[in-house]
Rosetta silent file (secondary structure, phi, psi, omega in degrees, C-alpha in Angstrom):
SEQUENCE: MQIIREVKAMQAVCREARRAGKTVGLVPTMGALHAGHVSLVHAARQQSDFVTASIFVNPLQFGPTEDLDKYPRTFEADCCKLEAEGTDLLFAPTNSEMYPSNSSTFVNVEGLSSRLDGASRPGHFCGVTTVVAKLFEIVRPDRAFFGQKDAAQVAVLRRMVHDLNMDLELVVCPIVREKDGLAMSSRNVYLSPAERKAALCLSQSLAKIRELYAAGEHDPERLLAAGRAVIIAEPLAKLDYYELVNWDTLEPLSEARAGALVAVAAWVGKTRLIDNCVL
SCORE:     score description
SCORE:     0.000 S_00000001
   1 L     0.000  127.392  178.385   54.620  -34.160  -26.025 S_00000001
   2 E   -87.089  137.387  178.469   57.477  -36.616  -26.195 S_00000001
   3 E  -113.399  125.900 -178.944   60.987  -35.325  -25.389 S_00000001
   4 E  -124.461  139.918 -178.152   63.969  -37.066  -26.967 S_00000001
   5 L  -116.812   -9.883 -177.844   67.656  -36.325  -26.358 S_00000001
   6 L  -106.855  139.795 -178.331   69.378  -38.977  -28.511 S_00000001
   7 H   -59.017  -50.935 -175.807   69.906  -38.687  -32.263 S_00000001
   8 H   -62.292  -37.632  178.054   69.106  -42.326  -33.072 S_00000001
   9 H   -66.918  -39.835  178.534   65.895  -42.252  -31.025 S_00000001
  10 H   -64.075  -43.714  178.688   64.800  -39.040  -32.764 S_00000001
  11 H   -60.158  -40.698 -176.813   65.507  -40.562  -36.169 S_00000001
  12 H   -65.909  -44.698 -178.549   63.487  -43.660  -35.294 S_00000001
  13 H   -67.118  -41.563  179.419   60.378  -41.772  -34.146 S_00000001
  14 H   -67.527  -36.433  177.457   60.442  -39.428  -37.161 S_00000001
  15 H   -62.877  -40.916  179.921   60.951  -42.390  -39.493 S_00000001
  16 H   -65.468  -38.216  178.225   57.912  -44.086  -38.016 S_00000001
  17 H   -63.401  -42.001  179.200   55.807  -40.941  -38.506 S_00000001
  18 H   -66.395  -39.772  178.783   56.785  -40.795  -42.168 S_00000001
  19 H   -63.418  -29.875  177.889   56.035  -44.501  -42.622 S_00000001
  20 L   -78.998    2.329  177.060   52.564  -43.854  -41.210 S_00000001
  21 L    85.313   13.149 -178.111   52.037  -41.365  -44.038 S_00000001
  22 L   -87.464  141.670  170.988   52.278  -38.246  -41.880 S_00000001
  23 L   -81.644  138.255 -173.742   53.815  -35.009  -43.117 S_00000001
  24 E  -110.058  127.334  174.677   56.517  -33.833  -40.717 S_00000001
  25 E  -109.891  144.258 -179.478   57.110  -30.201  -39.760 S_00000001
  26 E  -127.190  132.083  173.210   60.230  -28.981  -37.935 S_00000001
  27 E  -118.637   98.928  178.858   60.728  -25.796  -35.909 S_00000001
  28 E   -79.364  132.803  178.796   64.424  -25.457  -34.979 S_00000001
  29 E  -141.879  167.744  170.437   65.065  -23.162  -31.975 S_00000001
  30 L  -108.260   18.800  179.122   67.657  -22.334  -29.353 S_00000001
  31 L    79.795 -161.573 -174.039   64.975  -22.138  -26.666 S_00000001
  32 L    50.936   51.782 -169.364   64.054  -19.054  -24.615 S_00000001
  33 L   -71.021  141.999  175.628   60.830  -19.173  -26.608 S_00000001
  34 L  -131.194 -172.395 -174.635   58.623  -16.132  -27.189 S_00000001
  35 H   -62.395  -26.034  175.963   55.553  -15.384  -29.282 S_00000001
  36 H   -64.067  -46.261  176.056   57.644  -15.354  -32.458 S_00000001
  37 H   -61.736  -42.435 -178.750   58.663  -18.963  -31.910 S_00000001
  38 H   -59.988  -36.349  178.674   55.094  -19.862  -30.986 S_00000001
  39 H   -64.383  -32.932  176.970   53.920  -18.453  -34.326 S_00000001
  40 H   -68.356  -42.086  178.427   56.292  -20.853  -36.105 S_00000001
  41 H   -64.681  -39.318  178.500   54.903  -23.814  -34.164 S_00000001
  42 H   -62.133  -43.041  178.108   51.373  -22.655  -34.968 S_00000001
  43 H   -64.130  -40.508  178.641   52.234  -22.511  -38.684 S_00000001
  44 H   -63.192  -38.930  179.260   53.803  -25.960  -38.473 S_00000001
  45 H   -63.409  -37.801 -179.481   50.665  -27.299  -36.798 S_00000001
  46 H   -71.971  -29.460 -171.760   48.527  -25.911  -39.633 S_00000001
  47 H  -110.042    4.799 -176.049   50.752  -27.308  -42.390 S_00000001
  48 L  -139.488  153.283  174.404   51.924  -30.631  -40.934 S_00000001
  49 L   -83.901  -30.460 -173.538   50.458  -33.821  -39.489 S_00000001
  50 E  -132.918  113.742 -172.868   53.355  -34.365  -37.102 S_00000001
  51 E  -101.645  122.922  174.971   55.050  -31.346  -35.490 S_00000001
  52 E  -115.397  150.263  174.053   58.607  -31.560  -34.215 S_00000001
  53 E  -136.185  159.435  174.752   60.677  -28.845  -32.570 S_00000001
  54 E  -129.164  145.354  170.918   64.248  -28.677  -31.391 S_00000001
  55 E  -125.325  113.218 -179.688   65.881  -26.788  -28.539 S_00000001
  56 L  -155.514  114.412  176.088   69.647  -26.637  -28.836 S_00000001
  57 L   -80.260  100.275 -168.295   71.894  -23.689  -27.980 S_00000001
  58 L   -79.272  109.943 -176.406   74.356  -24.308  -30.780 S_00000001
  59 H   -65.566  -24.531 -176.610   77.914  -23.460  -29.720 S_00000001
  60 H   -66.069  -23.402 -175.881   79.192  -23.396  -33.303 S_00000001
  61 H   -96.666    6.406  175.571   77.296  -20.212  -34.143 S_00000001
  62 L  -104.561  134.249  174.673   78.676  -18.180  -31.238 S_00000001
  63 L   -76.826  169.544 -176.626   81.971  -16.312  -31.522 S_00000001
  64 L   -63.514  -23.000  179.813   84.580  -16.425  -28.734 S_00000001
  65 L  -106.946   10.375 -176.516   83.422  -13.085  -27.271 S_00000001
  66 L   -92.095 -174.126 -163.321   79.679  -13.660  -27.715 S_00000001
  67 L   -96.641   37.244 -179.192   76.973  -14.589  -25.230 S_00000001
  68 L   -56.770  -48.725 -175.174   76.969  -18.418  -25.340 S_00000001
  69 L   -67.262  -34.493 -177.244   77.326  -18.854  -21.578 S_00000001
  70 L   -99.955    2.362  179.679   74.688  -16.299  -20.638 S_00000001
  71 L   -55.933  132.250 -173.482   72.248  -17.024  -23.480 S_00000001
  72 L   -61.206  133.386  178.740   68.832  -17.419  -21.770 S_00000001
  73 L  -125.900  115.089 -174.677   67.819  -20.999  -21.052 S_00000001
  74 L  -134.105   58.858 -167.274   64.206  -21.588  -19.970 S_00000001
  75 H   -59.873  -47.163 -176.757   63.674  -25.238  -20.828 S_00000001
  76 H   -63.622  -44.044  177.968   60.678  -26.037  -18.605 S_00000001
  77 H   -64.850  -36.976  178.121   58.761  -22.925  -19.674 S_00000001
  78 H   -62.335  -42.813  179.587   59.657  -23.664  -23.299 S_00000001
  79 H   -60.938  -39.761  178.586   58.236  -27.173  -23.010 S_00000001
  80 H   -62.684  -41.990 -179.878   54.965  -25.792  -21.679 S_00000001
  81 H   -66.316  -43.040 -179.418   54.663  -23.410  -24.625 S_00000001
  82 H   -64.789  -43.223 -179.680   55.443  -26.105  -27.167 S_00000001
  83 H   -65.119  -38.831  179.737   52.995  -28.558  -25.641 S_00000001
  84 H   -62.892  -27.262  179.962   50.261  -25.914  -25.506 S_00000001
  85 L   -91.199    3.508  176.135   50.654  -25.421  -29.268 S_00000001
  86 L    86.244   23.588  175.917   50.297  -29.116  -29.998 S_00000001
  87 L   -66.077  132.873 -178.497   53.927  -30.044  -30.598 S_00000001
  88 L   -85.959  -34.483 -169.677   54.211  -33.820  -30.899 S_00000001
  89 E  -148.502  130.593  177.761   57.932  -34.271  -30.413 S_00000001
  90 E  -116.036  127.824  175.022   60.781  -32.185  -28.954 S_00000001
  91 E  -102.272  118.513 -177.169   64.435  -32.896  -29.719 S_00000001
  92 L  -133.411   74.246 -174.754   66.696  -31.508  -26.988 S_00000001
  93 L   -79.599  163.716  171.378   70.165  -32.995  -27.445 S_00000001
  94 L   -84.981  167.952  176.326   73.340  -32.323  -25.500 S_00000001
  95 H   -59.327  -43.388 -176.935   76.415  -30.785  -27.133 S_00000001
  96 H   -68.795  -27.681  177.236   78.187  -34.138  -27.149 S_00000001
  97 H   -70.734  -40.139  179.635   75.204  -35.823  -28.808 S_00000001
  98 H   -79.049  -35.151 -177.125   75.194  -33.301  -31.660 S_00000001
  99 L  -129.541   80.049  175.965   78.966  -32.953  -31.930 S_00000001
 100 L   -56.561  158.067 -172.234   80.802  -36.119  -30.878 S_00000001
 101 L   -60.173  -23.462 -179.643   84.478  -35.599  -30.075 S_00000001
 102 L   -95.892   11.950 -179.674   85.581  -37.002  -33.450 S_00000001
 103 L   -66.180  136.654  179.815   83.336  -34.694  -35.538 S_00000001
 104 L  -144.720   14.551 -176.883   85.190  -32.988  -38.378 S_00000001
 105 L  -111.198  131.832  178.985   82.499  -32.097  -40.958 S_00000001
 106 L  -131.440  152.207  178.025   81.072  -28.606  -41.424 S_00000001
 107 L  -111.283  125.565 -178.421   78.610  -27.131  -43.916 S_00000001
 108 L  -134.549  128.948  176.011   79.446  -23.707  -45.321 S_00000001
 109 L   -95.130  106.303 -176.933   77.610  -21.639  -47.916 S_00000001
 110 L   -64.513  147.949  176.590   80.313  -19.599  -49.624 S_00000001
 111 L    84.807  -74.357 -177.840   79.622  -15.946  -50.363 S_00000001
 112 H   -58.808  -33.652 -175.062   76.304  -15.464  -48.588 S_00000001
 113 H   -70.459   -8.211  178.880   77.811  -16.532  -45.274 S_00000001
 114 H  -108.434   12.446 -178.972   80.112  -13.492  -45.255 S_00000001
 115 L  -110.491  156.974 -178.926   77.386  -10.884  -45.816 S_00000001
 116 L    50.816 -116.653 -178.338   75.261   -8.896  -43.327 S_00000001
 117 H   -62.044  -28.781  178.067   75.444  -10.807  -40.023 S_00000001
 118 H   -66.145  -31.035  176.731   78.126  -13.022  -41.516 S_00000001
 119 H   -72.687  -36.750 -178.827   80.397   -9.992  -41.977 S_00000001
 120 H   -79.916  -26.966 -175.199   79.840   -8.874  -38.381 S_00000001
 121 L  -129.106   77.248 -177.417   80.058  -12.380  -36.907 S_00000001
 122 L   -55.290  133.143  179.670   82.686  -14.407  -38.815 S_00000001
 123 L    86.600  -11.172 -176.098   81.940  -18.121  -38.745 S_00000001
 124 H   -59.242  -50.406 -174.179   78.403  -17.590  -37.466 S_00000001
 125 H   -72.609  -26.037  172.926   76.586  -18.873  -40.532 S_00000001
 126 H   -62.519  -39.561  175.867   78.870  -21.888  -40.883 S_00000001
 127 H   -63.908  -40.202  179.701   77.693  -22.823  -37.396 S_00000001
 128 H   -66.101  -50.378 -176.168   74.072  -22.268  -38.399 S_00000001
 129 H   -66.664  -33.773  178.296   74.211  -24.259  -41.633 S_00000001
 130 H   -64.450  -48.947 -177.318   76.094  -27.113  -39.979 S_00000001
 131 H   -70.270  -37.804 -179.698   73.580  -27.565  -37.170 S_00000001
 132 H   -69.006  -38.734  175.840   70.532  -27.069  -39.399 S_00000001
 133 H   -59.793  -40.335  177.809   71.851  -29.556  -41.955 S_00000001
 134 H   -64.931  -43.591  178.871   72.238  -32.070  -39.118 S_00000001
 135 H   -62.691  -41.096  178.304   68.711  -31.377  -37.866 S_00000001
 136 H   -62.349  -38.628 -179.823   67.311  -31.792  -41.380 S_00000001
 137 H   -71.989  -36.899 -179.525   69.087  -35.137  -41.697 S_00000001
 138 H   -69.332  -44.589 -174.000   67.946  -36.329  -38.259 S_00000001
 139 H   -89.819  -35.201 -172.921   64.279  -35.333  -38.669 S_00000001
 140 L    54.018   55.852 -176.790   63.860  -35.480  -42.477 S_00000001
 141 L   -74.172  155.763  169.742   61.005  -32.945  -42.344 S_00000001
 142 L   -77.731  -35.173  179.033   58.691  -32.137  -45.230 S_00000001
 143 E  -138.936  143.384  173.890   58.703  -28.507  -44.108 S_00000001
 144 E  -124.761  140.370 -168.271   60.944  -26.487  -41.790 S_00000001
 145 E  -115.469  126.840 -179.609   59.771  -23.198  -40.310 S_00000001
 146 E  -133.286  158.986 -178.913   61.894  -20.087  -39.763 S_00000001
 147 E   -95.885  145.498  177.869   61.164  -16.451  -38.958 S_00000001
 148 H   -63.196  -23.342 -179.247   61.730  -13.507  -41.284 S_00000001
 149 H   -55.195  -35.777  176.947   63.475  -11.641  -38.457 S_00000001
 150 H   -93.063   61.023 -170.118   66.547  -13.770  -39.220 S_00000001
 151 H   -65.058  -39.351  178.930   66.392  -12.773  -42.881 S_00000001
 152 H   -65.966  -40.681  175.926   70.077  -13.252  -43.670 S_00000001
 153 H   -58.956  -42.901  178.567   69.940  -16.688  -42.066 S_00000001
 154 H   -58.308  -44.420 -179.500   66.922  -17.502  -44.227 S_00000001
 155 H   -61.957  -42.999  179.889   68.851  -16.540  -47.372 S_00000001
 156 H   -65.107  -43.706 -179.088   71.804  -18.723  -46.395 S_00000001
 157 H   -68.489  -37.243  175.967   69.585  -21.696  -45.542 S_00000001
 158 H   -58.260  -43.715 -179.358   67.591  -21.331  -48.762 S_00000001
 159 H   -66.316  -41.236  178.146   70.832  -21.570  -50.720 S_00000001
 160 H   -59.669  -47.402  179.987   71.983  -24.584  -48.711 S_00000001
 161 H   -59.500  -42.890  179.908   68.679  -26.399  -49.323 S_00000001
 162 H   -66.435  -50.124 -172.873   68.893  -25.611  -53.054 S_00000001
 163 H   -68.246  -32.135 -178.362   72.552  -26.459  -53.524 S_00000001
 164 L   -97.458   10.779  176.759   72.400  -29.749  -51.592 S_00000001
 165 L    52.000   41.210  179.365   69.100  -30.838  -53.209 S_00000001
 166 L   -71.567  133.164 -173.022   67.463  -31.209  -49.806 S_00000001
 167 L   -90.534   71.558  178.415   63.974  -32.646  -50.161 S_00000001
 168 L  -158.537  163.422  176.153   62.028  -30.194  -48.010 S_00000001
 169 E  -105.532  130.279  176.374   60.239  -26.857  -48.117 S_00000001
 170 E   -95.573  113.713 -176.356   61.632  -23.964  -46.111 S_00000001
 171 E  -100.414  126.103 -178.827   58.679  -21.910  -44.831 S_00000001
 172 E  -106.282  123.823 -176.818   59.348  -18.308  -43.779 S_00000001
 173 E  -105.780  151.485 -175.087   56.913  -16.758  -41.298 S_00000001
 174 L   -62.304  156.313  174.462   56.364  -13.027  -40.622 S_00000001
 175 L   -64.620  136.016  174.465   58.172  -11.091  -37.907 S_00000001
 176 L  -103.306  130.428 -174.050   56.217  -10.975  -34.654 S_00000001
 177 E  -120.771  154.766  169.063   56.461   -7.645  -32.840 S_00000001
 178 L   -66.724  167.617 -177.695   55.608   -6.191  -29.468 S_00000001
 179 L   -59.022  -30.421 -179.011   52.726   -3.701  -29.485 S_00000001
 180 L   -88.790    2.533  173.878   55.192   -0.804  -29.776 S_00000001
 181 L   106.437  -12.860 -179.139   56.937   -2.341  -32.791 S_00000001
 182 L   -65.113  128.209  177.097   60.014   -3.976  -31.247 S_00000001
 183 E   -66.121  132.401 -179.182   60.794   -7.251  -33.014 S_00000001
 184 L   -67.671  137.627 -179.226   60.560  -10.121  -30.552 S_00000001
 185 L  -153.166  144.121  175.913   63.909  -11.667  -29.672 S_00000001
 186 H   -61.445  -25.765 -178.183   65.214  -13.934  -26.938 S_00000001
 187 H   -81.051   -7.732  178.077   67.913  -11.309  -26.349 S_00000001
 188 H   -60.899  -23.223 -179.752   65.378   -8.602  -25.479 S_00000001
 189 H   -66.525  -18.283  178.500   65.554   -9.843  -21.869 S_00000001
 190 H   -73.556  -19.120 -170.008   69.058   -8.341  -21.669 S_00000001
 191 L   -76.975  135.158  170.239   67.707   -4.798  -22.150 S_00000001
 192 L   -73.810  167.158  178.277   67.311   -2.391  -19.241 S_00000001
 193 H   -54.223  -41.782  179.756   64.111   -0.280  -19.235 S_00000001
 194 H   -67.254  -40.387  178.978   65.985    2.617  -20.858 S_00000001
 195 H   -68.595  -36.510  178.180   67.566    0.323  -23.442 S_00000001
 196 H   -59.626  -41.368  177.765   64.219   -1.327  -24.144 S_00000001
 197 H   -67.779  -42.358 -178.922   62.817    2.100  -25.064 S_00000001
 198 H   -65.011  -31.485 -177.028   65.894    2.964  -27.103 S_00000001
 199 L   -62.307  -17.451  178.140   65.647   -0.323  -29.035 S_00000001
 200 H   -63.631  -15.511 -178.998   62.547    1.013  -30.782 S_00000001
 201 H   -61.934  -26.964  179.387   64.873    2.994  -33.029 S_00000001
 202 H   -65.846  -53.695 -179.043   65.375   -0.127  -35.172 S_00000001
 203 H   -68.149  -33.254  178.519   61.711   -0.585  -36.099 S_00000001
 204 H   -66.762  -35.951  178.520   61.201    3.192  -36.301 S_00000001
 205 H   -67.374  -38.421  177.482   64.055    3.500  -38.787 S_00000001
 206 H   -66.988  -37.839  177.045   62.525    0.808  -40.986 S_00000001
 207 H   -61.709  -37.740  178.576   59.163    2.561  -40.815 S_00000001
 208 H   -63.609  -42.391  179.237   60.868    5.744  -42.053 S_00000001
 209 H   -66.088  -43.026  178.224   62.334    3.895  -45.034 S_00000001
 210 H   -60.902  -39.783  179.525   58.997    2.290  -45.897 S_00000001
 211 H   -62.356  -45.659 -179.580   57.348    5.716  -45.736 S_00000001
 212 H   -66.785  -40.753  179.491   59.905    7.258  -48.102 S_00000001
 213 H   -63.208  -42.553  178.816   59.742    4.301  -50.482 S_00000001
 214 H   -63.692  -28.131  179.579   55.935    4.517  -50.597 S_00000001
 215 L   -83.327   -1.652  174.704   56.271    8.222  -51.430 S_00000001
 216 L   111.503    0.030  178.950   58.384    7.378  -54.479 S_00000001
 217 L   -80.624  118.207 -178.348   61.978    7.451  -53.209 S_00000001
 218 L  -119.920    6.129  178.656   63.862    4.543  -54.803 S_00000001
 219 L   -82.116  118.001 -175.809   67.467    5.661  -54.350 S_00000001
 220 H   -58.092  -40.500 -176.556   69.139    3.235  -51.916 S_00000001
 221 H   -64.468  -41.087  179.355   71.610    5.773  -50.552 S_00000001
 222 H   -69.515  -39.659  178.213   68.919    8.298  -49.668 S_00000001
 223 H   -63.785  -46.853 -178.185   66.710    5.608  -48.142 S_00000001
 224 H   -67.785  -35.058  177.579   69.551    4.139  -46.096 S_00000001
 225 H   -61.913  -39.034  178.732   70.742    7.572  -44.989 S_00000001
 226 H   -67.072  -40.440  178.739   67.267    8.244  -43.573 S_00000001
 227 H   -67.353  -44.333 -179.487   67.246    4.902  -41.758 S_00000001
 228 H   -63.034  -35.561 -178.216   70.751    5.316  -40.360 S_00000001
 229 H   -60.853  -35.551  179.257   69.919    8.806  -39.119 S_00000001
 230 H   -65.601  -40.961  179.340   67.214    7.383  -36.827 S_00000001
 231 H   -68.039  -46.258 -177.025   69.711    4.957  -35.272 S_00000001
 232 H   -62.653  -31.195 -179.289   72.463    7.553  -34.935 S_00000001
 233 L   -72.166  -12.670  179.890   70.070    9.938  -33.192 S_00000001
 234 L   -93.602  113.165 -174.750   69.555    7.414  -30.371 S_00000001
 235 L   -60.269  -29.508 -176.202   72.367    7.847  -27.783 S_00000001
 236 L   -87.729   -0.878 -177.228   72.094    4.285  -26.444 S_00000001
 237 E  -109.819  144.629  175.332   72.346    2.696  -29.900 S_00000001
 238 E  -130.341  120.915 -174.443   75.428    1.970  -31.993 S_00000001
 239 E   -70.336  135.566  172.009   74.910    0.958  -35.626 S_00000001
 240 E   -96.565  -64.034  174.842   76.433   -2.292  -36.875 S_00000001
 241 E  -146.205  157.300  172.845   75.086   -2.343  -40.432 S_00000001
 242 E  -144.094  113.497 -172.496   72.239   -0.909  -42.496 S_00000001
 243 E  -137.372  150.943  172.058   71.780   -2.403  -45.954 S_00000001
 244 E  -118.906  114.111 -168.509   69.290   -2.640  -48.809 S_00000001
 245 E  -137.373  165.189  167.763   69.896   -5.918  -50.623 S_00000001
 246 L   -72.094  126.302 -173.914   68.528   -8.627  -52.854 S_00000001
 247 L   -68.561  -22.911  179.808   67.075  -11.150  -50.378 S_00000001
 248 L   -78.806  -38.531 -173.865   68.323  -14.122  -52.405 S_00000001
 249 L  -106.750  -15.873 -174.347   71.951  -13.006  -52.767 S_00000001
 250 L    60.974   21.268  177.371   72.278  -10.459  -49.909 S_00000001
 251 L   -94.634  145.517 -178.662   74.097   -8.214  -52.385 S_00000001
 252 E   -59.289  147.355  178.355   73.408   -4.443  -52.446 S_00000001
 253 L  -103.258  146.774  178.274   70.893   -3.159  -54.982 S_00000001
 254 L   -82.756  -15.984  177.609   71.413   -0.131  -57.207 S_00000001
 255 L  -147.966  136.294  177.368   67.718    0.725  -56.997 S_00000001
 256 L   -70.238  137.769  179.672   65.087   -0.050  -54.368 S_00000001
 257 L  -150.685  165.398  179.852   62.325   -2.253  -55.697 S_00000001
 258 L   -57.414  135.246 -178.529   59.509   -4.471  -54.491 S_00000001
 259 L    93.147   -8.958  178.440   60.865   -7.542  -52.732 S_00000001
 260 L   -69.576  146.951  178.556   64.093   -5.851  -51.657 S_00000001
 261 E   -99.437  127.424  171.959   65.289   -6.567  -48.131 S_00000001
 262 E  -107.852  117.328 -172.691   66.166   -3.691  -45.828 S_00000001
 263 E  -125.305  138.857 -179.502   68.178   -5.074  -42.921 S_00000001
 264 E  -133.599  143.327  169.938   69.589   -3.389  -39.825 S_00000001
 265 E  -134.030  137.465 -179.587   71.732   -4.544  -36.910 S_00000001
 266 E  -150.344  151.381  172.230   72.619   -2.324  -33.967 S_00000001
 267 E   -90.241  128.146  172.113   73.988   -2.544  -30.463 S_00000001
 268 E  -115.819  107.518 -167.348   71.672   -1.194  -27.792 S_00000001
 269 L    63.971 -125.434  179.000   73.819   -1.041  -24.697 S_00000001
 270 L  -100.534    9.031 -175.140   75.654   -4.386  -24.775 S_00000001
 271 E  -106.537  126.073  178.339   72.885   -6.187  -26.679 S_00000001
 272 E   -92.094  123.828 -179.463   73.056   -6.725  -30.436 S_00000001
 273 E  -119.453  152.266  175.443   69.627   -6.627  -32.096 S_00000001
 274 E  -128.681  157.039  176.996   68.518   -7.158  -35.683 S_00000001
 275 E  -159.466  166.666  179.665   65.416   -6.190  -37.629 S_00000001
 276 E  -165.638  169.669  170.140   64.325   -5.922  -41.243 S_00000001
 277 E  -147.986  158.348  175.379   61.510   -5.283  -43.668 S_00000001
 278 E  -111.718  124.674 -177.115   60.740   -6.292  -47.239 S_00000001
 279 L   -70.130    0.000    0.000   59.716   -3.454  -49.535 S_00000001
């Protein structure tokens, strides 16, 4: 696996791959890789001739009181995982390489960027869309791979790709969970043993909603009340949001229906976790 840290060098290698007739897949990450990330690389390997990944802890998507400085960084272990999955090329730029001192351009998707996680973390999605737009321009992938766990992010990026006529396919891969149901996240390492157990309330609350929906309950308020009750009953958890929305617009639905997104965010101790399901 080749590791590149400069934008121009990354552009040159990806350009050469395209000239050779290879389809290019991209897996953007912030490192601290787990089995969820590995599943994205595996999907990219199956659907692309030339697999690229990026590791960049993007400062633009962290708020002033968030965990940028302590965000887990495990670069050597990440490289081993990527290489084991057959990644051809890793882009690992510095902050100054991605954002030179004279940078003044940002990409913002109006409306969607202020919903769900965007409401809780103002400016977060502008940071996401800016860095992903740059990565798409640097790599020019045929397909880019993201996880369903970041469902609101997926909705925002889908709109960006559509609105800016970006010539690529955005592939969304299923959530990867621990055996007990906890959605895999790089932030799970922050959890104490007691908090790790308490964090199961997120997936358990979604299971409760799926159960009620399967039994014929389609009223969003009753479904969400049942999900919220599971979170509220856990002393170590504090609810951020619980919503049932259209996955394309992230706007609330008046009736639950197939394809609807149920999304939850909660603090477990000092760690903010997210999870979701699609009905």
